[in-house]
Tab-separated table of C-alpha atoms and ligand atoms in Angstrom:
chain	number	residue	atom	x	y	z
D	24	MET	CA	-59.464	-31.600	-2.686
D	25	ALA	CA	-59.717	-28.064	-1.338
D	26	ARG	CA	-58.764	-28.739	2.262
D	27	LEU	CA	-54.994	-28.925	2.015
D	28	ALA	CA	-52.713	-26.027	1.071
D	29	GLN	CA	-55.081	-23.161	1.830
D	30	THR	CA	-53.633	-19.641	1.877
D	31	ALA	CA	-54.922	-17.111	4.382
D	32	GLY	CA	-55.200	-13.418	3.615
D	33	LEU	CA	-55.632	-13.466	-0.157
D	34	THR	CA	-57.441	-10.568	-1.811
D	35	ASP	CA	-60.611	-11.203	-3.834
D	36	VAL	CA	-58.620	-10.674	-7.019
D	37	GLN	CA	-55.987	-13.233	-5.981
D	38	GLN	CA	-58.676	-15.751	-5.068
D	39	GLU	CA	-60.401	-15.253	-8.392
D	40	ILE	CA	-57.193	-15.647	-10.409
D	41	VAL	CA	-56.142	-18.799	-8.555
D	42	SER	CA	-59.580	-20.386	-8.848
D	43	THR	CA	-59.739	-19.562	-12.595
D	44	VAL	CA	-56.378	-21.255	-13.066
D	45	ARG	CA	-57.518	-24.249	-11.014
D	46	ASP	CA	-60.605	-24.672	-13.206
D	47	PHE	CA	-58.444	-24.427	-16.306
D	48	VAL	CA	-56.089	-27.069	-14.914
D	49	ASP	CA	-58.941	-29.454	-14.060
D	50	LYS	CA	-60.620	-29.073	-17.470
D	51	GLU	CA	-57.796	-28.410	-19.922
D	52	ILE	CA	-54.609	-29.869	-18.446
D	53	ILE	CA	-55.235	-32.934	-16.256
D	54	PRO	CA	-57.264	-34.868	-18.855
D	55	VAL	CA	-54.544	-34.553	-21.540
D	56	ALA	CA	-51.291	-34.196	-19.582
D	57	THR	CA	-50.209	-37.819	-19.329
D	58	GLY	CA	-50.876	-38.555	-23.016
D	59	LEU	CA	-48.946	-35.479	-24.148
D	60	GLU	CA	-46.116	-36.297	-21.763
D	61	HIS	CA	-45.752	-39.848	-23.002
D	62	ARG	CA	-45.577	-38.545	-26.566
D	63	ASP	CA	-43.168	-35.754	-25.505
D	64	GLU	CA	-45.514	-33.364	-27.303
D	65	TYR	CA	-45.454	-29.598	-26.828
D	66	PRO	CA	-48.776	-28.539	-25.264
D	67	GLN	CA	-49.605	-25.824	-27.804
D	68	GLN	CA	-53.328	-25.782	-27.027
D	69	ILE	CA	-52.665	-25.384	-23.312
D	70	VAL	CA	-50.161	-22.596	-23.979
D	71	ASP	CA	-52.751	-20.816	-26.168
D	72	GLY	CA	-55.241	-21.151	-23.315
D	73	LEU	CA	-52.780	-19.666	-20.833
D	74	LYS	CA	-52.209	-16.791	-23.257
D	75	GLU	CA	-55.946	-16.163	-23.390
D	76	LEU	CA	-56.100	-16.134	-19.592
D	77	GLY	CA	-53.381	-13.447	-19.656
D	78	LEU	CA	-51.074	-15.650	-17.635
D	79	PHE	CA	-47.905	-14.675	-19.510
D	80	GLY	CA	-48.463	-11.127	-18.218
D	81	LEU	CA	-49.357	-12.104	-14.654
D	82	MET	CA	-46.394	-10.453	-12.930
D	83	ILE	CA	-45.635	-7.837	-15.595
D	84	PRO	CA	-46.639	-4.320	-14.425
D	85	GLU	CA	-49.944	-2.932	-15.711
D	86	GLU	CA	-48.189	-0.014	-17.425
D	87	TYR	CA	-46.651	-2.604	-19.777
D	88	GLY	CA	-49.933	-4.396	-20.389
D	89	GLY	CA	-49.602	-7.099	-17.709
D	90	LEU	CA	-51.766	-7.852	-14.678
D	91	GLY	CA	-49.178	-6.460	-12.222
D	92	GLU	CA	-49.740	-9.306	-9.784
D	93	SER	CA	-47.431	-10.303	-6.941
D	94	LEU	CA	-44.950	-13.168	-6.719
D	95	LEU	CA	-47.386	-14.841	-4.315
D	96	THR	CA	-50.217	-14.835	-6.888
D	97	TYR	CA	-47.802	-16.184	-9.453
D	98	ALA	CA	-46.540	-18.914	-7.118
D	99	LEU	CA	-50.084	-20.007	-6.282
D	100	CYS	CA	-50.882	-20.232	-10.009
D	101	VAL	CA	-47.714	-22.264	-10.577
D	102	GLU	CA	-48.744	-24.603	-7.769
D	103	GLU	CA	-52.108	-25.171	-9.474
D	104	ILE	CA	-50.526	-25.663	-12.899
D	105	ALA	CA	-47.894	-28.110	-11.597
D	106	ARG	CA	-50.696	-30.047	-9.922
D	107	GLY	CA	-51.977	-30.587	-13.462
D	108	TRP	CA	-48.660	-31.020	-15.272
D	109	MET	CA	-45.264	-29.810	-14.137
D	110	SER	CA	-43.985	-29.236	-17.681
D	111	VAL	CA	-46.515	-26.447	-18.199
D	112	SER	CA	-45.184	-24.603	-15.159
D	113	GLY	CA	-41.722	-24.910	-16.764
D	114	ILE	CA	-43.005	-23.074	-19.814
D	115	ILE	CA	-43.969	-20.025	-17.791
D	116	ASN	CA	-41.092	-20.125	-15.280
D	117	THR	CA	-38.209	-18.993	-17.496
D	118	HIS	CA	-40.552	-16.452	-19.113
D	119	PHE	CA	-41.152	-14.838	-15.734
D	120	ILE	CA	-37.534	-14.967	-14.659
D	121	VAL	CA	-36.615	-12.986	-17.787
D	122	ALA	CA	-39.579	-10.596	-17.414
D	123	TYR	CA	-38.665	-10.044	-13.756
D	124	MET	CA	-35.013	-9.372	-14.629
D	125	LEU	CA	-36.108	-6.865	-17.288
D	126	LYS	CA	-38.485	-5.156	-14.857
D	127	GLN	CA	-35.866	-4.922	-12.116
D	128	HIS	CA	-32.713	-4.299	-14.121
D	129	GLY	CA	-33.619	-3.358	-17.715
D	130	THR	CA	-33.107	0.081	-19.268
D	131	GLN	CA	-36.309	2.031	-19.980
D	132	GLU	CA	-35.951	1.243	-23.685
D	133	GLN	CA	-35.575	-2.487	-22.948
D	134	LYS	CA	-38.666	-2.487	-20.730
D	135	ASP	CA	-40.721	-0.519	-23.266
D	136	TYR	CA	-39.660	-2.812	-26.078
D	137	PHE	CA	-39.892	-6.256	-24.480
D	138	LEU	CA	-42.392	-6.193	-21.619
D	139	PRO	CA	-45.610	-5.396	-23.559
D	140	LYS	CA	-44.870	-8.221	-26.026
D	141	MET	CA	-43.962	-10.553	-23.166
D	142	ALA	CA	-47.213	-9.687	-21.359
D	143	LEU	CA	-49.145	-10.905	-24.407
D	144	GLY	CA	-47.002	-14.042	-24.658
D	145	ASP	CA	-45.860	-12.933	-28.141
D	146	ILE	CA	-42.260	-12.885	-26.936
D	147	ARG	CA	-41.477	-15.769	-24.617
D	148	GLY	CA	-38.376	-15.930	-22.479
D	149	ALA	CA	-35.679	-18.479	-21.667
D	150	PHE	CA	-32.691	-17.976	-19.426
D	151	SER	CA	-29.263	-19.481	-19.729
D	152	MET	CA	-26.520	-19.763	-17.157
D	153	SER	CA	-25.523	-23.451	-17.272
D	154	GLU	CA	-22.823	-24.788	-19.584
D	155	PRO	CA	-21.768	-28.373	-20.346
D	156	ALA	CA	-19.052	-28.197	-17.666
D	157	LEU	CA	-20.950	-26.278	-14.996
D	158	GLY	CA	-24.306	-25.714	-13.374
D	159	SER	CA	-23.828	-25.107	-9.657
D	160	ASP	CA	-20.544	-23.238	-10.100
D	161	VAL	CA	-21.738	-20.263	-12.118
D	162	SER	CA	-18.467	-18.407	-11.517
D	163	ALA	CA	-16.745	-20.929	-13.826
D	164	ILE	CA	-18.637	-19.739	-16.929
D	165	THR	CA	-16.382	-19.722	-19.974
D	166	SER	CA	-18.695	-18.326	-22.696
D	167	LYS	CA	-17.357	-14.926	-23.673
D	168	ALA	CA	-18.368	-11.576	-25.074
D	169	VAL	CA	-15.776	-9.405	-26.789
D	170	LYS	CA	-16.563	-5.782	-27.697
D	171	ASP	CA	-16.351	-4.848	-31.356
D	172	GLY	CA	-17.483	-1.261	-32.051
D	173	ASP	CA	-21.144	-0.909	-31.053
D	174	GLU	CA	-21.567	-4.654	-30.790
D	175	TYR	CA	-20.413	-7.606	-28.742
D	176	VAL	CA	-19.320	-10.871	-30.286
D	177	LEU	CA	-20.425	-13.891	-28.222
D	178	THR	CA	-18.813	-17.314	-28.341
D	179	GLY	CA	-19.405	-20.428	-26.259
D	180	GLN	CA	-21.727	-23.303	-25.517
D	181	LYS	CA	-24.669	-23.260	-23.137
D	182	MET	CA	-26.564	-26.232	-21.734
D	183	TRP	CA	-29.985	-27.110	-20.341
D	184	LEU	CA	-32.080	-24.218	-21.614
D	185	THR	CA	-35.691	-24.790	-20.633
D	186	ASN	CA	-37.743	-23.374	-23.556
D	187	GLY	CA	-34.533	-23.033	-25.576
D	188	GLY	CA	-36.388	-23.880	-28.796
D	189	THR	CA	-39.785	-22.260	-28.252
D	190	SER	CA	-38.564	-18.953	-26.804
D	191	SER	CA	-37.759	-15.866	-28.850
D	192	LEU	CA	-35.738	-14.064	-26.165
D	193	VAL	CA	-32.921	-15.664	-24.168
D	194	ALA	CA	-31.169	-13.941	-21.262
D	195	VAL	CA	-27.650	-15.351	-21.613
D	196	LEU	CA	-24.964	-14.973	-18.947
D	197	VAL	CA	-21.390	-14.746	-20.289
D	198	ARG	CA	-18.025	-13.448	-19.200
D	199	SER	CA	-17.193	-9.997	-20.604
D	200	ASP	CA	-13.695	-8.759	-19.955
D	201	GLU	CA	-14.278	-5.274	-21.345
D	202	GLY	CA	-13.850	-2.733	-18.543
D	203	HIS	CA	-12.981	-5.537	-16.121
D	204	PRO	CA	-9.220	-6.023	-16.029
D	205	GLU	CA	-7.542	-9.358	-15.556
D	206	GLY	CA	-7.946	-10.493	-11.958
D	207	THR	CA	-11.454	-9.033	-11.495
D	208	ALA	CA	-13.580	-11.405	-9.369
D	209	PRO	CA	-15.510	-13.723	-11.726
D	210	HIS	CA	-18.929	-12.547	-10.542
D	211	LYS	CA	-17.977	-8.930	-11.321
D	212	SER	CA	-17.036	-9.659	-14.920
D	213	MET	CA	-20.240	-11.298	-16.059
D	214	THR	CA	-22.876	-9.746	-18.242
D	215	THR	CA	-26.420	-10.711	-19.179
D	216	PHE	CA	-27.224	-10.295	-22.872
D	217	LEU	CA	-30.775	-10.132	-24.188
D	218	VAL	CA	-30.547	-12.376	-27.224
D	219	GLU	CA	-33.477	-12.250	-29.626
D	220	LYS	CA	-33.977	-15.160	-31.984
D	221	GLU	CA	-36.508	-17.033	-34.051
D	222	PRO	CA	-38.235	-19.894	-32.208
D	223	GLY	CA	-37.239	-23.294	-33.541
D	224	PHE	CA	-34.156	-25.431	-33.994
D	225	GLY	CA	-31.017	-25.203	-36.128
D	226	GLU	CA	-29.392	-21.848	-36.945
D	227	VAL	CA	-32.033	-19.497	-35.537
D	228	ARG	CA	-29.942	-16.369	-36.038
D	229	PRO	CA	-26.518	-15.901	-37.659
D	230	GLY	CA	-23.987	-17.241	-35.161
D	231	LEU	CA	-26.633	-18.893	-32.938
D	232	THR	CA	-27.635	-22.550	-33.120
D	233	ILE	CA	-30.183	-24.493	-31.039
D	234	PRO	CA	-29.263	-28.066	-31.908
D	235	GLY	CA	-32.448	-29.882	-30.843
D	236	LYS	CA	-34.325	-31.185	-27.812
D	237	ILE	CA	-32.467	-33.072	-25.095
D	238	ASP	CA	-34.183	-36.420	-24.494
D	239	LYS	CA	-35.173	-36.466	-20.791
D	240	MET	CA	-36.525	-39.066	-18.357
D	241	GLY	CA	-39.420	-36.803	-17.392
D	242	TYR	CA	-40.484	-33.152	-17.619
D	243	LYS	CA	-41.319	-33.910	-21.222
D	244	GLY	CA	-43.375	-31.750	-23.556
D	245	VAL	CA	-41.398	-28.663	-22.602
D	246	ASP	CA	-38.224	-28.375	-24.706
D	247	THR	CA	-34.817	-28.356	-23.022
D	248	THR	CA	-31.892	-27.560	-25.302
D	249	GLU	CA	-28.284	-26.580	-25.772
D	250	LEU	CA	-27.358	-23.211	-27.275
D	251	ILE	CA	-24.224	-22.649	-29.336
D	252	MET	CA	-22.824	-19.176	-29.959
D	253	ASP	CA	-20.188	-18.859	-32.646
D	254	GLY	CA	-19.473	-15.243	-33.489
D	255	LEU	CA	-22.986	-14.170	-32.427
D	256	ARG	CA	-23.188	-10.361	-32.788
D	257	ILE	CA	-25.344	-8.565	-30.220
D	258	PRO	CA	-25.775	-4.755	-30.188
D	259	ALA	CA	-24.528	-2.953	-27.064
D	260	ASP	CA	-28.075	-1.802	-26.256
D	261	ARG	CA	-28.985	-5.449	-25.595
D	262	VAL	CA	-26.754	-5.630	-22.506
D	263	LEU	CA	-29.328	-5.999	-19.703
D	264	GLY	CA	-29.405	-2.684	-17.863
D	265	GLY	CA	-26.909	-1.122	-20.312
D	266	THR	CA	-23.796	-1.757	-18.200
D	267	THR	CA	-21.523	-4.784	-18.341
D	268	GLY	CA	-20.312	-6.595	-15.213
D	269	ARG	CA	-23.700	-6.821	-13.459
D	270	GLY	CA	-24.939	-10.060	-14.966
D	271	PHE	CA	-24.183	-12.343	-12.047
D	272	TYR	CA	-26.223	-10.244	-9.610
D	273	GLN	CA	-29.085	-9.834	-12.091
D	274	MET	CA	-29.246	-13.589	-12.654
D	275	MET	CA	-29.106	-14.383	-8.923
D	276	ASP	CA	-31.994	-11.961	-8.372
D	277	GLY	CA	-33.948	-13.757	-11.110
D	278	VAL	CA	-33.110	-17.161	-9.684
D	279	GLU	CA	-34.743	-16.180	-6.359
D	280	VAL	CA	-38.016	-15.838	-8.260
D	281	GLY	CA	-37.224	-19.164	-9.949
D	282	ARG	CA	-36.630	-20.852	-6.601
D	283	VAL	CA	-40.043	-19.812	-5.322
D	284	ASN	CA	-41.432	-21.161	-8.585
D	285	VAL	CA	-39.682	-24.516	-8.122
D	286	ALA	CA	-40.935	-24.685	-4.529
D	287	ALA	CA	-44.459	-24.001	-5.820
D	288	ARG	CA	-44.061	-26.751	-8.406
D	289	GLY	CA	-42.986	-29.145	-5.673
D	290	CYS	CA	-46.143	-28.224	-3.742
D	291	GLY	CA	-48.361	-28.755	-6.792
D	292	VAL	CA	-46.869	-32.118	-7.757
D	293	ALA	CA	-47.016	-33.301	-4.122
D	294	GLN	CA	-50.672	-32.257	-3.859
D	295	ARG	CA	-51.542	-34.223	-6.962
D	296	ALA	CA	-49.635	-37.258	-5.676
D	297	PHE	CA	-51.554	-37.019	-2.400
D	298	GLU	CA	-54.873	-36.771	-4.252
D	299	LEU	CA	-54.028	-39.840	-6.338
D	300	GLY	CA	-52.821	-41.772	-3.293
D	301	VAL	CA	-55.791	-40.979	-1.067
D	302	GLN	CA	-58.256	-41.897	-3.840
D	303	TYR	CA	-56.551	-45.158	-4.725
D	304	ALA	CA	-56.224	-46.136	-1.055
D	305	GLN	CA	-60.020	-46.022	-0.712
D	306	GLN	CA	-60.674	-48.053	-3.863
D	307	ARG	CA	-58.152	-50.846	-3.537
D	308	HIS	CA	-59.073	-53.718	-1.191
D	309	THR	CA	-56.712	-56.165	0.474
D	310	PHE	CA	-57.421	-58.608	3.282
D	311	GLY	CA	-61.109	-57.753	3.197
D	312	LYS	CA	-60.982	-53.961	3.482
D	313	PRO	CA	-59.877	-50.854	1.597
D	314	ILE	CA	-56.125	-50.407	2.043
D	315	ALA	CA	-56.888	-46.946	3.501
D	316	GLN	CA	-58.228	-48.841	6.510
D	317	HIS	CA	-54.831	-50.396	7.218
D	318	GLN	CA	-53.012	-48.228	9.712
D	319	ALA	CA	-49.735	-48.398	7.794
D	320	ILE	CA	-51.418	-46.791	4.788
D	321	GLN	CA	-53.194	-44.202	6.932
D	322	PHE	CA	-49.845	-43.250	8.426
D	323	LYS	CA	-48.470	-42.770	4.942
D	324	LEU	CA	-51.412	-40.518	4.049
D	325	ALA	CA	-50.923	-38.573	7.276
D	326	GLU	CA	-47.236	-38.019	6.528
D	327	MET	CA	-47.951	-37.059	2.935
D	328	ALA	CA	-50.597	-34.492	3.881
D	329	THR	CA	-48.379	-33.007	6.592
D	330	LYS	CA	-45.580	-32.564	4.071
D	331	VAL	CA	-47.950	-30.930	1.573
D	332	GLU	CA	-49.052	-28.456	4.251
D	333	ALA	CA	-45.539	-27.652	5.487
D	334	ALA	CA	-44.132	-27.121	1.995
D	335	HIS	CA	-47.050	-24.868	1.035
D	336	ALA	CA	-46.596	-22.718	4.146
D	337	MET	CA	-42.873	-22.234	3.482
D	338	MET	CA	-43.412	-21.452	-0.178
D	339	VAL	CA	-46.048	-18.832	0.652
D	340	ASN	CA	-43.744	-17.312	3.268
D	341	ALA	CA	-40.867	-17.028	0.751
D	342	ALA	CA	-43.099	-15.388	-1.865
D	343	ARG	CA	-44.523	-12.906	0.645
D	344	LYS	CA	-41.033	-11.942	1.812
D	345	LYS	CA	-39.959	-11.066	-1.747
D	346	ASP	CA	-43.247	-9.214	-2.333
D	347	SER	CA	-42.540	-7.088	0.727
D	348	GLY	CA	-39.375	-5.860	-1.006
D	349	GLN	CA	-37.046	-7.752	1.316
D	350	ARG	CA	-34.219	-10.087	0.448
D	351	ASN	CA	-35.636	-13.631	0.455
D	352	ASP	CA	-32.681	-15.848	-0.398
D	353	LEU	CA	-32.896	-17.659	2.962
D	354	GLU	CA	-36.646	-18.264	2.730
D	355	ALA	CA	-36.562	-19.141	-0.982
D	356	GLY	CA	-33.653	-21.528	-0.410
D	357	MET	CA	-35.439	-23.232	2.493
D	358	ALA	CA	-38.740	-23.430	0.627
D	359	LYS	CA	-37.107	-24.801	-2.518
D	360	TYR	CA	-35.105	-27.341	-0.543
D	361	LEU	CA	-37.982	-28.560	1.610
D	362	ALA	CA	-40.671	-28.539	-1.090
D	363	SER	CA	-38.564	-30.498	-3.571
D	364	GLU	CA	-37.454	-33.113	-1.010
D	365	TYR	CA	-40.981	-33.492	0.344
D	366	CYS	CA	-42.374	-33.684	-3.168
D	367	LYS	CA	-40.081	-36.599	-3.973
D	368	GLU	CA	-41.122	-38.351	-0.735
D	369	VAL	CA	-44.855	-37.757	-1.184
D	370	VAL	CA	-44.685	-39.006	-4.777
D	371	GLU	CA	-42.757	-42.079	-3.631
D	372	ASP	CA	-45.418	-42.841	-0.995
D	373	ALA	CA	-48.263	-42.386	-3.486
D	374	PHE	CA	-46.379	-44.694	-5.836
D	375	ARG	CA	-46.069	-47.361	-3.125
D	376	ILE	CA	-49.779	-47.028	-2.297
D	377	HIS	CA	-50.521	-47.860	-5.945
D	378	GLY	CA	-48.682	-51.176	-5.615
D	379	GLY	CA	-47.818	-52.696	-8.998
D	380	TYR	CA	-50.163	-50.328	-10.828
D	381	GLY	CA	-47.878	-47.403	-9.987
D	382	PHE	CA	-45.427	-48.981	-12.386
D	383	SER	CA	-47.917	-48.923	-15.247
D	384	LYS	CA	-47.935	-46.004	-17.650
D	385	GLU	CA	-51.725	-46.065	-17.459
D	386	TYR	CA	-51.540	-44.478	-14.012
D	387	GLU	CA	-50.724	-40.792	-13.557
D	388	ILE	CA	-48.410	-41.513	-10.628
D	389	GLU	CA	-45.907	-43.091	-13.051
D	390	ARG	CA	-45.466	-39.670	-14.706
D	391	LEU	CA	-45.152	-37.860	-11.374
D	392	TYR	CA	-42.512	-40.369	-10.307
D	393	ARG	CA	-40.343	-39.337	-13.261
D	394	GLU	CA	-41.058	-35.611	-12.806
D	395	ALA	CA	-40.273	-35.130	-9.117
D	396	PRO	CA	-36.474	-35.663	-9.368
D	397	MET	CA	-36.060	-32.672	-11.664
D	398	LEU	CA	-37.086	-30.413	-8.771
D	399	LEU	CA	-34.121	-31.681	-6.768
D	400	ILE	CA	-31.790	-30.242	-9.434
D	401	GLY	CA	-33.366	-27.224	-11.164
D	402	GLU	CA	-32.665	-23.692	-9.826
D	403	GLY	CA	-29.884	-25.087	-7.666
D	404	THR	CA	-29.481	-28.535	-6.148
D	405	ALA	CA	-30.261	-29.393	-2.518
D	406	GLU	CA	-26.562	-29.040	-1.651
D	407	ILE	CA	-26.475	-25.544	-3.150
D	408	GLN	CA	-29.647	-24.543	-1.243
D	409	LYS	CA	-28.055	-25.779	1.977
D	410	MET	CA	-24.923	-23.745	1.246
D	411	ILE	CA	-27.069	-20.605	0.783
D	412	ILE	CA	-29.109	-21.356	3.910
D	413	GLY	CA	-25.980	-22.099	5.959
D	414	ARG	CA	-24.216	-18.889	4.888
D	415	ARG	CA	-27.266	-16.760	5.676
D	416	LEU	CA	-27.692	-18.411	9.087
D	417	LEU	CA	-24.107	-17.578	9.972
D	418	GLU	CA	-24.741	-13.954	8.936
D	419	GLU	CA	-27.883	-13.744	11.068
D	420	TYR	CA	-26.491	-15.595	14.073
D	421	ARG	CA	-22.957	-14.197	14.051
D	422	PHE	CA	-21.065	-15.165	17.226
D	423	GLN	CA	-20.646	-12.023	19.293
D	424	GLY	CA	-18.210	-13.315	21.949
N	520	FAD	C1	-34.531	-30.419	-17.009
N	520	FAD	C2	-33.546	-29.347	-16.652
N	520	FAD	C3	-33.813	-28.029	-17.008
N	520	FAD	C4	-32.875	-27.027	-16.743
N	520	FAD	N1	-33.139	-25.732	-17.151
N	520	FAD	C5	-32.154	-24.795	-17.031
N	520	FAD	C6	-32.340	-23.477	-17.580
N	520	FAD	O1	-33.408	-23.132	-18.104
N	520	FAD	N2	-31.302	-22.604	-17.523
N	520	FAD	C7	-30.116	-22.922	-16.942
N	520	FAD	O2	-29.223	-22.083	-16.911
N	520	FAD	N3	-29.924	-24.162	-16.376
N	520	FAD	C8	-30.902	-25.094	-16.417
N	520	FAD	N4	-30.715	-26.350	-15.880
N	520	FAD	C9	-29.424	-26.683	-15.279
N	520	FAD	C10	-29.499	-26.799	-13.778
N	520	FAD	O3	-29.622	-25.535	-13.205
N	520	FAD	C11	-28.216	-27.539	-13.324
N	520	FAD	O4	-28.303	-28.877	-13.791
N	520	FAD	C12	-28.064	-27.503	-11.829
N	520	FAD	O5	-27.757	-26.200	-11.395
N	520	FAD	C13	-26.930	-28.458	-11.374
N	520	FAD	O6	-25.783	-28.252	-12.091
N	520	FAD	P1	-24.999	-29.481	-12.762
N	520	FAD	O7	-25.993	-30.299	-13.465
N	520	FAD	O8	-23.870	-28.929	-13.546
N	520	FAD	O9	-24.450	-30.293	-11.549
N	520	FAD	P2	-23.049	-30.015	-10.799
N	520	FAD	O10	-22.922	-28.579	-10.480
N	520	FAD	O11	-21.978	-30.643	-11.609
N	520	FAD	O12	-23.260	-30.842	-9.467
N	520	FAD	C14	-23.148	-32.272	-9.411
N	520	FAD	C15	-23.410	-32.708	-7.967
N	520	FAD	O13	-22.434	-32.128	-7.095
N	520	FAD	C16	-23.057	-31.375	-6.074
N	520	FAD	N5	-22.232	-30.199	-5.776
N	520	FAD	C17	-21.773	-29.263	-6.629
N	520	FAD	N6	-21.055	-28.329	-5.981
N	520	FAD	C18	-21.064	-28.688	-4.655
N	520	FAD	C19	-20.505	-28.129	-3.465
N	520	FAD	N7	-19.819	-26.989	-3.473
N	520	FAD	N8	-20.715	-28.785	-2.298
N	520	FAD	C20	-21.444	-29.934	-2.263
N	520	FAD	N9	-21.986	-30.509	-3.353
N	520	FAD	C21	-21.813	-29.885	-4.532
N	520	FAD	C22	-24.416	-30.983	-6.659
N	520	FAD	O14	-25.352	-30.692	-5.622
N	520	FAD	C23	-24.766	-32.238	-7.435
N	520	FAD	O15	-25.276	-33.204	-6.548
N	520	FAD	C24	-31.667	-27.348	-16.084
N	520	FAD	C25	-31.419	-28.680	-15.694
N	520	FAD	C26	-32.346	-29.667	-15.969
N	520	FAD	C27	-32.041	-31.082	-15.580
């Protein structure tokens, strides 16, 4: 199915990386994904394969042992992986958000210490902003860090950590009042801490508990957890960038990478849904002909393919903008919004094309149907994307009268 979602202007290296990942997805992910997902089983063998391919170092600079590739290359790999199984793209997403934040904002010591191990996949990252009472409204964070000598003591509860159990490094956003007097704007009194821990569940470090996996409707296999800090002591040199009060901006920068990733996932899942729909439509007969020969079904296929193409183009545009060193919040917000909405619609159409069989767990579309909604929520809901897009439009098109 090579005709949709082509990307012009790729280098030979980019083409080779993306086609290697596509082969890996076809051979190692698609055949096992649905079984693993139904059993909610962590795809260890697939993760080991990605490690071997060097994928955990894809965007980490070569000087730290990574491949030094662009956000675009990464996004195209994510698209391929999500086409196979969205949960696997979730495993690498938080890793790259943390690696990107370290690369952009870390001290030299932090980069030297973490990035080479992250490039090998020996340290894997998770990131944590959300709390039980908030997700969209990051400024309402209540988890706290209080300075005590050369350390900070962290207290509070975090929610929805993708890779919370399997990671060994979590970038945690908390409120830190030190140096930020009462009345400081919330986003200026937040700090990102680099919290190292043992992978696993229970008390993974004194003062830090990962209670267990949250049971989800889809996006299974990858672990999503809470994180409880109760007197967790973190040395001052594990403040990202060495200075408190910058956490909000660092996280928002990381989330822009995450939004391109979610857009790419939407593209990948939509492509797979189209592939499943177009195949089934040619096999299933009603009223004496394949259902693909009924115009109503052809129209569905036409709409699905158009959405796959449009989402891919916007995702590529957002990645290229960030790669060019420019702010891409508008493009990333639009791409994330459109790709996730279109993904849900394309999956729904492929599901309808499958008739009753779409409802059977034997058919892959059943899994996609439960996966697509997560994209509407993760890295900011549709409403939040529209708020970002709206604000940026008013900046760009300010009334001059
Ligand atoms: C599977 C999964 C994995 C996740 N992984 C992570 C992770 O790794 N790290 C992490 O930090 N978080 C993670 N999240 C959390 C995710 O980012 C939040 O769920 C998301 O930001 C929405 O926040 P919320 O759930 O608190 O919804 P709320 O913020 O409570 O929003 C509820 C509803 O109100 C709407 N709404 C909110 N504010 C406004 C407004 N101003 N105007 C209009 N409508 C509004 C929202 O769009 C939504 O429809 C994950 C979530 C899921 C489901």
